[in-house]
GROMACS .gro file of N, CA, C and O in nm:
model
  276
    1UNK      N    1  -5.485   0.855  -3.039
    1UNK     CA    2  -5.595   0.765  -3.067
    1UNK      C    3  -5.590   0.638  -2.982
    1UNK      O    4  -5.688   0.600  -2.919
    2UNK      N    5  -5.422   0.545  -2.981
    2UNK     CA    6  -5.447   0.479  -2.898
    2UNK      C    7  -5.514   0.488  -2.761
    2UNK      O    8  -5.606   0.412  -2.732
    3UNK      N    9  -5.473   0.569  -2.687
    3UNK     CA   10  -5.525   0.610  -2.507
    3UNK      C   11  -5.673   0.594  -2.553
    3UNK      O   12  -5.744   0.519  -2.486
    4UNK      N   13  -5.741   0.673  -2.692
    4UNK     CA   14  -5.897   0.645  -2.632
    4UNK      C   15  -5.902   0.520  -2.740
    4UNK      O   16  -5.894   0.448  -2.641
    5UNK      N   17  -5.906   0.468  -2.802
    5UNK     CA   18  -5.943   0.319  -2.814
    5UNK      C   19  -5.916   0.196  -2.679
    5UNK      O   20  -5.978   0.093  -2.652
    6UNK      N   21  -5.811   0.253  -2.622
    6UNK     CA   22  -5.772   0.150  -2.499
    6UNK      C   23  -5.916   0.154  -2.407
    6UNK      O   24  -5.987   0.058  -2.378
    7UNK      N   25  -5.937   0.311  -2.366
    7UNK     CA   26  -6.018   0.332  -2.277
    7UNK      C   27  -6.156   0.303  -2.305
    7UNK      O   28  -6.218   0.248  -2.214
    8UNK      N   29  -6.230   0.335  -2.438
    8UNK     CA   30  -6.360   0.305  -2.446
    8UNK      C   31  -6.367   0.160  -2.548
    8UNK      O   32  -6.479   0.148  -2.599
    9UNK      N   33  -6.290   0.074  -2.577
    9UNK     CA   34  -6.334  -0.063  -2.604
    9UNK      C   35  -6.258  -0.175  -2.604
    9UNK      O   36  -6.139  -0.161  -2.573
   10UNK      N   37  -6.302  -0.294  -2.634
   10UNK     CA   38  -6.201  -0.388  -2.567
   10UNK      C   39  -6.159  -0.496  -2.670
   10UNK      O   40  -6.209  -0.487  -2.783
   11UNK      N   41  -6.089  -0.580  -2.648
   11UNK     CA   42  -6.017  -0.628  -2.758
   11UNK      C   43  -6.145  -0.715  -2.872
   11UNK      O   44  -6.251  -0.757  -2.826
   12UNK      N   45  -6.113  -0.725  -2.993
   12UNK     CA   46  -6.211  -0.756  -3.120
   12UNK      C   47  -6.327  -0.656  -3.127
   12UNK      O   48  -6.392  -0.662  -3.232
   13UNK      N   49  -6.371  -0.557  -3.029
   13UNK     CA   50  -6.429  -0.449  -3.052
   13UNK      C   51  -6.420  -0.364  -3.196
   13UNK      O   52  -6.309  -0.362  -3.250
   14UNK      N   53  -6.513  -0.305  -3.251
   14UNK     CA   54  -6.498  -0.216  -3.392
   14UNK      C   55  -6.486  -0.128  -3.340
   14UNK      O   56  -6.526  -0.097  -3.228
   15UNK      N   57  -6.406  -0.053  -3.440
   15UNK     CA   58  -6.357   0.120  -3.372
   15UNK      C   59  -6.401   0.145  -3.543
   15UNK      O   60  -6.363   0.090  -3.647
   16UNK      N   61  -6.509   0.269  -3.510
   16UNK     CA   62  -6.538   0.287  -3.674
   16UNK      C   63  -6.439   0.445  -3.667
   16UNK      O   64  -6.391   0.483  -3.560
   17UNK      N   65  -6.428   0.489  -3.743
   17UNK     CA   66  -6.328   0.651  -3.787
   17UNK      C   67  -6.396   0.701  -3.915
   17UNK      O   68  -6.362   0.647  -4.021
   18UNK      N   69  -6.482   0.790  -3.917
   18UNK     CA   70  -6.580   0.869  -4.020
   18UNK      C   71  -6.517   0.962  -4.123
   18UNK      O   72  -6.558   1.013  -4.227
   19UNK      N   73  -6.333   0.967  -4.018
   19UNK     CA   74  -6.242   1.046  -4.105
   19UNK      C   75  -6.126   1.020  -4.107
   19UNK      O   76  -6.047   1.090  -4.043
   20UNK      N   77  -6.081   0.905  -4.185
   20UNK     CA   78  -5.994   0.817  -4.202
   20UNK      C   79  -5.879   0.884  -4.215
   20UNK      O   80  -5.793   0.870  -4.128
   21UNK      N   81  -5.856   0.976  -4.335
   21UNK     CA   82  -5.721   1.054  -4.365
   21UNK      C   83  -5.619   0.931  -4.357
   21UNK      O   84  -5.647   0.819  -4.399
   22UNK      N   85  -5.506   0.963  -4.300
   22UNK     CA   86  -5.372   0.839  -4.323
   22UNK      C   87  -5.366   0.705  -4.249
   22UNK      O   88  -5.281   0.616  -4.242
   23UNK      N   89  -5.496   0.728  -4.194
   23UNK     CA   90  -5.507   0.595  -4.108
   23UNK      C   91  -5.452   0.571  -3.975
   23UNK      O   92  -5.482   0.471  -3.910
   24UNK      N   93  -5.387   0.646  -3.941
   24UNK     CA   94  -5.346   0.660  -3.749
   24UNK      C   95  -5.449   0.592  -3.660
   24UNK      O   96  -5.408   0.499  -3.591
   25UNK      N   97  -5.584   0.625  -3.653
   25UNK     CA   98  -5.643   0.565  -3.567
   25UNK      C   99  -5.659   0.431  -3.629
   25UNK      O  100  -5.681   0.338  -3.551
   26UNK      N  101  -5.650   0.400  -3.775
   26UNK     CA  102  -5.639   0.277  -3.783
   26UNK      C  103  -5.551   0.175  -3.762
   26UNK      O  104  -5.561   0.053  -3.751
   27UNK      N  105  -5.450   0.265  -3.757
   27UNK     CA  106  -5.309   0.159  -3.702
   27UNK      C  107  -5.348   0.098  -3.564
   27UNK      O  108  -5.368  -0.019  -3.530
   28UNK      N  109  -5.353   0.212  -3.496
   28UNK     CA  110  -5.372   0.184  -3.320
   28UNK      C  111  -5.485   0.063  -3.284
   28UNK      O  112  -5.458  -0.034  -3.213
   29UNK      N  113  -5.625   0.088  -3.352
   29UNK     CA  114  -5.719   0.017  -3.369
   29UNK      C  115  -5.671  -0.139  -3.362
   29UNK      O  116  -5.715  -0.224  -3.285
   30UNK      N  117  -5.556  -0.158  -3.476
   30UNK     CA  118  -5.521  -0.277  -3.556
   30UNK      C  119  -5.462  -0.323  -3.415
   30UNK      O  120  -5.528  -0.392  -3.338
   31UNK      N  121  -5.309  -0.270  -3.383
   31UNK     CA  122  -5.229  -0.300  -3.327
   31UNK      C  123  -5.274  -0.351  -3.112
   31UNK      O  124  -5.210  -0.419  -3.033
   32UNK      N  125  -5.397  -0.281  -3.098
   32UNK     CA  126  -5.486  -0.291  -3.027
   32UNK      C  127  -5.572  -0.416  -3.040
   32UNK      O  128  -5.664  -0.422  -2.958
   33UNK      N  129  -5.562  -0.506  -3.116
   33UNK     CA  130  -5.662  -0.602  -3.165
   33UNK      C  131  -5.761  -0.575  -3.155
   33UNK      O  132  -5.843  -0.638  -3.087
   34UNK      N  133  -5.793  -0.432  -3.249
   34UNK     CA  134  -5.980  -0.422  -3.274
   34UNK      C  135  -5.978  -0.381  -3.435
   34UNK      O  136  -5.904  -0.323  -3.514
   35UNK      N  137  -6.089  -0.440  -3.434
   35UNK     CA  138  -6.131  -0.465  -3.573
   35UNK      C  139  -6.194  -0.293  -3.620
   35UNK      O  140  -6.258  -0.213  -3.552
   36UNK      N  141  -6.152  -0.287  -3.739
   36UNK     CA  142  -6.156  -0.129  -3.799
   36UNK      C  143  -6.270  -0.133  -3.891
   36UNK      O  144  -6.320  -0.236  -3.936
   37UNK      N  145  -6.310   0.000  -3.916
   37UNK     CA  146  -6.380   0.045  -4.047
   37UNK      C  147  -6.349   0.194  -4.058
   37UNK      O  148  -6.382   0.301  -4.007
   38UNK      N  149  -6.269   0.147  -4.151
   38UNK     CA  150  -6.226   0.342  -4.219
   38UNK      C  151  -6.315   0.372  -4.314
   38UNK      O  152  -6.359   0.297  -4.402
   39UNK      N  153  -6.357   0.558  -4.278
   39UNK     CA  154  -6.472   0.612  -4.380
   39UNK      C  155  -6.375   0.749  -4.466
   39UNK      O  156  -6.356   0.843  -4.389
   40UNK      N  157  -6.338   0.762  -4.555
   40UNK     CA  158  -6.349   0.875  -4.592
   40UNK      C  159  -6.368   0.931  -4.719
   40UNK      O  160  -6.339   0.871  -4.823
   41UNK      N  161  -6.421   1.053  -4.715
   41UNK     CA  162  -6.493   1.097  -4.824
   41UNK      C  163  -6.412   1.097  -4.921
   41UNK      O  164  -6.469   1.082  -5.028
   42UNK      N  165  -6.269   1.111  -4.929
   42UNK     CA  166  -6.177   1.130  -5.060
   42UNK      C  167  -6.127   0.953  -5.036
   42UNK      O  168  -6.083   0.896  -4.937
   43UNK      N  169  -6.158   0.903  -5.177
   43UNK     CA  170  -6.107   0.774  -5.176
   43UNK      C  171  -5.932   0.787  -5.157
   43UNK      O  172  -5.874   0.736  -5.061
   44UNK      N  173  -5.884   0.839  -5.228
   44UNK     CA  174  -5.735   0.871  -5.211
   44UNK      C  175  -5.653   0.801  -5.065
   44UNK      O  176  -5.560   0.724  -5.041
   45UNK      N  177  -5.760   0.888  -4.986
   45UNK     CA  178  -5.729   0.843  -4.825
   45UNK      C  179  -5.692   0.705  -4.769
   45UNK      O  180  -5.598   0.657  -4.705
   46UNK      N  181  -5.839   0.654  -4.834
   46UNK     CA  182  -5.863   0.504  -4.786
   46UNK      C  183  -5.750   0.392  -4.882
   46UNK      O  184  -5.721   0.284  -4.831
   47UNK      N  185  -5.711   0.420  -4.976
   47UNK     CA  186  -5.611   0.396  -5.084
   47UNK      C  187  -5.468   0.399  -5.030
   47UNK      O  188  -5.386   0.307  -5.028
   48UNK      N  189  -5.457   0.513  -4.992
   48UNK     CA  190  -5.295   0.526  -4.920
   48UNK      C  191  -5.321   0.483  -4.790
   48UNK      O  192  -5.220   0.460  -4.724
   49UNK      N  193  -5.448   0.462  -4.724
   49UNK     CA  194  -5.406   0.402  -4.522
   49UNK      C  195  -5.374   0.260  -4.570
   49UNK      O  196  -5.272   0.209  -4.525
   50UNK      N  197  -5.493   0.149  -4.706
   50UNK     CA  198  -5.476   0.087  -4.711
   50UNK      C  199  -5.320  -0.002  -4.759
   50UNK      O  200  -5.276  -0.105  -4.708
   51UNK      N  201  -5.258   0.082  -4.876
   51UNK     CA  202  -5.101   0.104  -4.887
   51UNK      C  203  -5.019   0.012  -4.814
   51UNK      O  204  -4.983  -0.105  -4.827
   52UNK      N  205  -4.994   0.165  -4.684
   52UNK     CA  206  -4.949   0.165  -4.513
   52UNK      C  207  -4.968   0.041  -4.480
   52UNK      O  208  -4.878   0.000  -4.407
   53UNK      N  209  -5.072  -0.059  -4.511
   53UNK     CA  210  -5.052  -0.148  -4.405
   53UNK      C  211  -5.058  -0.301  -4.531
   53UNK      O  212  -5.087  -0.417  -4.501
   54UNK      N  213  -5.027  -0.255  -4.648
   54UNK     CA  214  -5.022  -0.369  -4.748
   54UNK      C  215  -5.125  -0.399  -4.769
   54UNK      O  216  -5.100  -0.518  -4.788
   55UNK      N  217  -5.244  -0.390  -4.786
   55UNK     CA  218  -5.350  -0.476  -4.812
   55UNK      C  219  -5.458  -0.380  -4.923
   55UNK      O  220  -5.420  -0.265  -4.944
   56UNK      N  221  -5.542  -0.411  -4.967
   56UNK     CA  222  -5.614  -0.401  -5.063
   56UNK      C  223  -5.730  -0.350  -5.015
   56UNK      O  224  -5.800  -0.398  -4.926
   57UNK      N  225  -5.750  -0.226  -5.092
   57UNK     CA  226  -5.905  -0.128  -5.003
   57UNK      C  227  -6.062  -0.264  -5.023
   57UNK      O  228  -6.096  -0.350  -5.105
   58UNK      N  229  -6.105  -0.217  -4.917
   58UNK     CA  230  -6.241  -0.277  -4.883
   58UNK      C  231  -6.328  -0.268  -4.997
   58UNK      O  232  -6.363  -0.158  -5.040
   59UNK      N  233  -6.356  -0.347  -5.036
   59UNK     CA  234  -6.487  -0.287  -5.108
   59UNK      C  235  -6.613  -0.368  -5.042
   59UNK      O  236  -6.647  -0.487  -5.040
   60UNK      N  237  -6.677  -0.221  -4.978
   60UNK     CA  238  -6.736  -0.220  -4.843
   60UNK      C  239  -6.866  -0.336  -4.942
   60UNK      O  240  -6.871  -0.459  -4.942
   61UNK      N  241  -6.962  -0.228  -5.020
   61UNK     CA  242  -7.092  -0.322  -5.059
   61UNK      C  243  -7.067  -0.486  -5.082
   61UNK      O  244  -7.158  -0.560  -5.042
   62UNK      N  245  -6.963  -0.540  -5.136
   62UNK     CA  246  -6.920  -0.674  -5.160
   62UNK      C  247  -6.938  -0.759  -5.025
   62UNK      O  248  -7.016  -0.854  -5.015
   63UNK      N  249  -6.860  -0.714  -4.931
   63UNK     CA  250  -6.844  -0.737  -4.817
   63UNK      C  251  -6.961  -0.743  -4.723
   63UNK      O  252  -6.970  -0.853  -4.670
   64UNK      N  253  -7.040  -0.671  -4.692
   64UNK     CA  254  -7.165  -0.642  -4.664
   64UNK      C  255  -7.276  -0.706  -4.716
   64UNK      O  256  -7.359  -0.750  -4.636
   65UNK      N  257  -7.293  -0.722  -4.842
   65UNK     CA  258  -7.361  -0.804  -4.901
   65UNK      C  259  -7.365  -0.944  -4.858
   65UNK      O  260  -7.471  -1.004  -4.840
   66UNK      N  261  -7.242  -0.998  -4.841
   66UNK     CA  262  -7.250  -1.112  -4.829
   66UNK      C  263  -7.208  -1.193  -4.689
   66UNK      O  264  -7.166  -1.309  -4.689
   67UNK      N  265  -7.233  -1.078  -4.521
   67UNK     CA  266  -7.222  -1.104  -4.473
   67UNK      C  267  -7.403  -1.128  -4.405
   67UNK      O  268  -7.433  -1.218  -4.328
   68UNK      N  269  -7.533  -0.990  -4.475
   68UNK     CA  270  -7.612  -1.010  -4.472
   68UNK      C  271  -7.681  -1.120  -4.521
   68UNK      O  272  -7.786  -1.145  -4.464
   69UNK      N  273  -7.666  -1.151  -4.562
   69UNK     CA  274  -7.718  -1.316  -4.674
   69UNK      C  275  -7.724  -1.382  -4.567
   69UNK      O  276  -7.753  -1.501  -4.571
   0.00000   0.00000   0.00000
């Protein structure tokens, strides 16, 4: 994942992932300084990537909400 995040975007860039699973491309993403959005259909997923890296799952509508405002 890293090689193609390097190649198609550049640093603070979003790297979205539609299939989050354990979060790998989200690590790389992170460690890459680009800003993430993990999708996946089994919350479980997004629960344990979030885990992995200590922090507390998104709760996307909250967030969204109040960046549209």
């Amino acid at each position: 994942s890293a090689f193609f995040i390097r190649l198609h975007t550049r640093e603070n860039d979003v790297v979205l992932d539609c299939f989050m699973g354990e979060g790998s491309t989200m690590r790389a993403a992170i460690k890459l300084h680009r800003r993430f959005i993990g999708i996946d259909i089994d919350e479980k997923w997004c629960e344990k990537s979030a885990r992995k890296l200590q922090q507390g799952v998104l709760e996307l509508s909250t967030e969204l909400d109040s960046k549209i405002e």
